């Protein structure tokens, strides 16, 4: 069965049952809501014993996620950060060193700086789009190079192939947080990375109905060790959340490609807008990054996240957020609904201001997660909110309180 599934095209693989169907089996994988499993005797070879260790619904998701990258079953977690924490606890000991992209999800930075570093692991944050900086940061003590590409929220693109080579020279592993593109648009293992890391909470679930995380690797011994850490710390995904994620997976390619098509249109429209200072989108990065993006993506899509800065007046961001109607203000990406986030006060609030600003997360930066709505209606909504943000407000005595700077 697994061999058969691995030979199918990507889209078809997303719809294959996790295990061969018997006569009368349900089409949809059942949710097995049981904390424990019966044994006939103390000596038992039963597949499942206790749901902190394994569960049939979670198993089904793990098989499905592994398939997407021609890998053995993944290890699923309660959240994306639980997956990252298990990875760090599995790979790192006091005295070890990690090189991490400086433009990663704020929670990744917080986990490394405030939880892992105090355990005696040193961490260096570098611009992973600059290969020389990474080469210089890696030492004989480096065990892990952790990157996010495109990075959050400025969508810089790092070269997975080149970074894998640098990591491997020192016998370190390269892990790629592939949450934004997923295996539909980027296959890190295919490009030489050792580990793909996911917050399935985002595009894979896709409907904002569950939390989850996953680690995918072809290294069986590493999978074993990660599974052991998950059992020890108790961070497995719940059967219900695994089930909603499995349901989401069935439409992932369709959703992500359509959302990415809309994102390209919106990014181009924003780029031409006089009240927009800068648009961050993988297709608009420097020539070098554009070339890298083109050679490591699975199609001509760049994902469905677009970030931008308003030229805007004082309080422009607040005015924009009050005026926007079709984009929900949320700390999230990857839903079927369009969303907007203010990274400086939301996803990256725990990252020091200087660190934040060094990677382009200014107070004026907004991140859009493009959903499945009609593109012309999304653009009309952005237009009215940007115009409102740029509007001149007069005080009672006629003074201009804030005004738009023309683009
Ligand atoms: C790129 C990325 N990685 C990891 C995470 C953490 O995932 P979770 O919220 O499921 O813990 C997030 C969450 O926003 C994310 O955007």
CSV table of C-alpha atoms in Angstrom, one decimal, residues 48 76 94 106 155 166 179 193 222 254 280 296 323 331 380 406:
chain,number,residue,atom,x,y,z
A,48,UNK,CA,-1.6,0.9,20.5
A,76,UNK,CA,2.6,14.6,15.0
A,94,UNK,CA,24.6,21.3,26.8
A,106,UNK,CA,8.6,34.8,16.7
A,155,UNK,CA,9.2,36.3,3.1
A,166,UNK,CA,27.1,23.9,4.8
A,179,UNK,CA,4.7,25.8,7.3
A,193,UNK,CA,17.3,19.2,4.0
A,222,UNK,CA,15.8,10.2,14.3
A,254,UNK,CA,-6.4,22.9,-4.4
A,280,UNK,CA,7.3,41.8,0.7
A,296,UNK,CA,13.4,25.3,-5.2
A,323,UNK,CA,-11.4,50.0,8.2
A,331,UNK,CA,-2.6,35.9,14.9
A,380,UNK,CA,-11.7,46.6,-3.2
A,406,UNK,CA,2.3,60.5,-1.2
